[in-house]
GROMACS .gro file of C-alpha atoms in nm:
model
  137
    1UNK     CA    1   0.000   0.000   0.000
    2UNK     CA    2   0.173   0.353  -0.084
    3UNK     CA    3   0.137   0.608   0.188
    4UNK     CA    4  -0.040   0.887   0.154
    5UNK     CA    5   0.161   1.229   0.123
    6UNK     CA    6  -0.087   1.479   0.293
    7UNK     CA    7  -0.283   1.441   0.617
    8UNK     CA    8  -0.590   1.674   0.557
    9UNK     CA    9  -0.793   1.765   0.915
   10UNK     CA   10  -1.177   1.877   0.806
   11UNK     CA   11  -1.496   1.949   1.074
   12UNK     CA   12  -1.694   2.178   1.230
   13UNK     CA   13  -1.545   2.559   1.286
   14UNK     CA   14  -1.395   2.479   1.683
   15UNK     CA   15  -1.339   2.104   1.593
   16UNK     CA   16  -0.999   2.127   1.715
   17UNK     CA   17  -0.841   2.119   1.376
   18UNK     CA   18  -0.539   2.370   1.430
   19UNK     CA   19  -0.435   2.214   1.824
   20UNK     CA   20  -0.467   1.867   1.649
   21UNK     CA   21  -0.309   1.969   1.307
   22UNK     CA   22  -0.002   2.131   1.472
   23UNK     CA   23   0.075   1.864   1.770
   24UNK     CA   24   0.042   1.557   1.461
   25UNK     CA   25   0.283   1.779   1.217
   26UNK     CA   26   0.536   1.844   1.525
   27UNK     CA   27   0.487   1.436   1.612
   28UNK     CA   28   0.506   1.303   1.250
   29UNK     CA   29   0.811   1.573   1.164
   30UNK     CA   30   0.566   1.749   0.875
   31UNK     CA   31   0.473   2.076   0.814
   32UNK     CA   32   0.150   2.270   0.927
   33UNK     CA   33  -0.107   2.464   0.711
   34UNK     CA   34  -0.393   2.638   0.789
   35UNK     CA   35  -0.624   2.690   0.502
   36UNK     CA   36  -0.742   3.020   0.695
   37UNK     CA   37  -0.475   3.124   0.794
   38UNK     CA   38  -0.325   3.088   0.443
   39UNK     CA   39  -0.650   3.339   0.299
   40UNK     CA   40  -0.613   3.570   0.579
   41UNK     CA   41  -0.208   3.599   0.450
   42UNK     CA   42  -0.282   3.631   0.055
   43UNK     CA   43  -0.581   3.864   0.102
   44UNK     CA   44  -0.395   4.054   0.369
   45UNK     CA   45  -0.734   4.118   0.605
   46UNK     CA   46  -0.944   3.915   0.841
   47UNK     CA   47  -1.187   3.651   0.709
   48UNK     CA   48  -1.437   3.869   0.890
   49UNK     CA   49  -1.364   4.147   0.679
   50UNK     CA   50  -1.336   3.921   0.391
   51UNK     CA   51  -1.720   3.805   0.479
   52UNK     CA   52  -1.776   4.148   0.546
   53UNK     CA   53  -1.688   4.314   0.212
   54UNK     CA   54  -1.728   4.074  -0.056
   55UNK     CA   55  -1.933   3.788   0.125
   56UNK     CA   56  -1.899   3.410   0.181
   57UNK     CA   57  -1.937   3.315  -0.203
   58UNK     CA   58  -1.619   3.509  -0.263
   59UNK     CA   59  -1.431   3.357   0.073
   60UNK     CA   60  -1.565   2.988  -0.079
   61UNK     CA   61  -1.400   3.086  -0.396
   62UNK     CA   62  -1.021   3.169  -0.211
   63UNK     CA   63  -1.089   2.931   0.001
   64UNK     CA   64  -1.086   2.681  -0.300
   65UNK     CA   65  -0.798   2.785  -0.510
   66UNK     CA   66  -0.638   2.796  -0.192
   67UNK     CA   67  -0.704   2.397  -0.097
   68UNK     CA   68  -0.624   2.304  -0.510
   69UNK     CA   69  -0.264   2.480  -0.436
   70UNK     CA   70  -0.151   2.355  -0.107
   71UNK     CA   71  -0.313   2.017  -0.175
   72UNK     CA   72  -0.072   1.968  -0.443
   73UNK     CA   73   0.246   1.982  -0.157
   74UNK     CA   74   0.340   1.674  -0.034
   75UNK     CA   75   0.421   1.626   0.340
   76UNK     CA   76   0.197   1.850   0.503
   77UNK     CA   77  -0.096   1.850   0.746
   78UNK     CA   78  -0.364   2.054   0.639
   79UNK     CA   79  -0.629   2.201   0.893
   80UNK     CA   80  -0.896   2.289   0.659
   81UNK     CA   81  -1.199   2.591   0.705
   82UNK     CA   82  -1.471   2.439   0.828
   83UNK     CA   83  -1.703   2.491   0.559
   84UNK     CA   84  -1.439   2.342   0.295
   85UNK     CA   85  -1.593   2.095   0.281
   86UNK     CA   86  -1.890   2.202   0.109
   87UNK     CA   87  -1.742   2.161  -0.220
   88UNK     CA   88  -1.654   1.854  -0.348
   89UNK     CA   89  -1.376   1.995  -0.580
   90UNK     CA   90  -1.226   2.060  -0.247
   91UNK     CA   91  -1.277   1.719  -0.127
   92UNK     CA   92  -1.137   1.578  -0.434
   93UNK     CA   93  -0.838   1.809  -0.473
   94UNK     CA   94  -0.752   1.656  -0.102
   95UNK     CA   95  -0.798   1.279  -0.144
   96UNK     CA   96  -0.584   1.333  -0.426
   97UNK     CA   97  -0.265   1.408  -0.241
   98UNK     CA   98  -0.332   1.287   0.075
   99UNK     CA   99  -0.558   1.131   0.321
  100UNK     CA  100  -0.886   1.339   0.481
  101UNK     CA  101  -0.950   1.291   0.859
  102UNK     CA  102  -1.282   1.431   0.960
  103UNK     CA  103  -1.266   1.531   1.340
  104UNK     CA  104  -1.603   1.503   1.492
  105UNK     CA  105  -1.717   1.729   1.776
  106UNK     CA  106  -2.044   1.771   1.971
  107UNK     CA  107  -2.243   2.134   1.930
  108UNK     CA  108  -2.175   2.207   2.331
  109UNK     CA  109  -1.816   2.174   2.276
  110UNK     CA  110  -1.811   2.391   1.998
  111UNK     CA  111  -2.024   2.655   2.130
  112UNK     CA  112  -1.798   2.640   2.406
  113UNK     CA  113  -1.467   2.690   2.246
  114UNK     CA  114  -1.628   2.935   2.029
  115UNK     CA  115  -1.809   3.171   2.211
  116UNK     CA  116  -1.547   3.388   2.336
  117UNK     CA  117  -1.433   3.457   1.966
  118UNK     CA  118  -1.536   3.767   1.732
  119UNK     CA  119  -1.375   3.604   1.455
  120UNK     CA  120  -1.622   3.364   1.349
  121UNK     CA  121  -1.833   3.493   1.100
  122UNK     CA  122  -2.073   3.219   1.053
  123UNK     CA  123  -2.154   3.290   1.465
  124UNK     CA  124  -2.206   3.588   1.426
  125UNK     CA  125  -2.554   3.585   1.521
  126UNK     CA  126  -2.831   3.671   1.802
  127UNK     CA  127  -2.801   3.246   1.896
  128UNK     CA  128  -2.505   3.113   1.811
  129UNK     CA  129  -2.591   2.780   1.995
  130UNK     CA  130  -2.838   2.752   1.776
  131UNK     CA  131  -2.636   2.821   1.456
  132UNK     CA  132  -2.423   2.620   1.564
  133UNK     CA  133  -2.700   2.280   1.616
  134UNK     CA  134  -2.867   2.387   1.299
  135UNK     CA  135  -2.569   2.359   1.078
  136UNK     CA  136  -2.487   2.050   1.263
  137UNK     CA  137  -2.763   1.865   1.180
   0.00000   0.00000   0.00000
């Protein structure tokens, strides 16, 4: 069996996908990538300004050429947006390169590792424990 070159972390915004991501690339001597993190650099402002000004569609579209190019580096672990994957180019451009590990968290959790945070657009709302159970299910 040939191993896989990429280890690609996907869930739920809070997941844990950046703490796990960055302990496993330390542990398994790789290099980290943050799919937001990488936006945030290229468009040089916050992905709630990003929301902000040009809206999610145009985020989803970054966010996408973004995946296709870093999924194409070998030896990296990838914490992914957690809306990524929504789009099944995205999904495919990942699996291609790599294997996708989908880290499963419960809606308290999240809403409690996320609540504190102004930089989660999608939250950004009257009941964000709600948001958060709706998009869950």
């Amino acid at each position: 069996m040939q191993m896989k070159k990429n280890i690609a972390l996907v869930g739920f915004m809070g997941a844990g996908k950046t703490v796990v991501g960055k302990a496993l690339a330390r542990h398994l001597g790789m290099i980290f990538v943050d799919s937001d993190e990488t936006i945030v650099e290229r468009e040089r402002r916050s992905i709630n300004d990003i929301f902000a000004k040009d809206g999610e569609p145009y985020f989803r579209k970054v966010e996408k050429e973004v995946i296709k190019e870093i999924s194409q580096r070998d030896g990296l672990v990838i914490a992914c947006g957690g809306g990524a994957v929504l789009d099944k180019d995205n999904m495919l451009n990942l699996q291609r390169n790599g294997v996708v590990i989908y880290l499963q968290t419960s809606a308290d959790v999240i809403f409690e590792r996320t609540k504190n945070y102004d930089h989660r657009p999608l939250l950004n709302v009257e009941n964000p424990k709600k948001q958060i159970e709706d998009i869950l299910k």
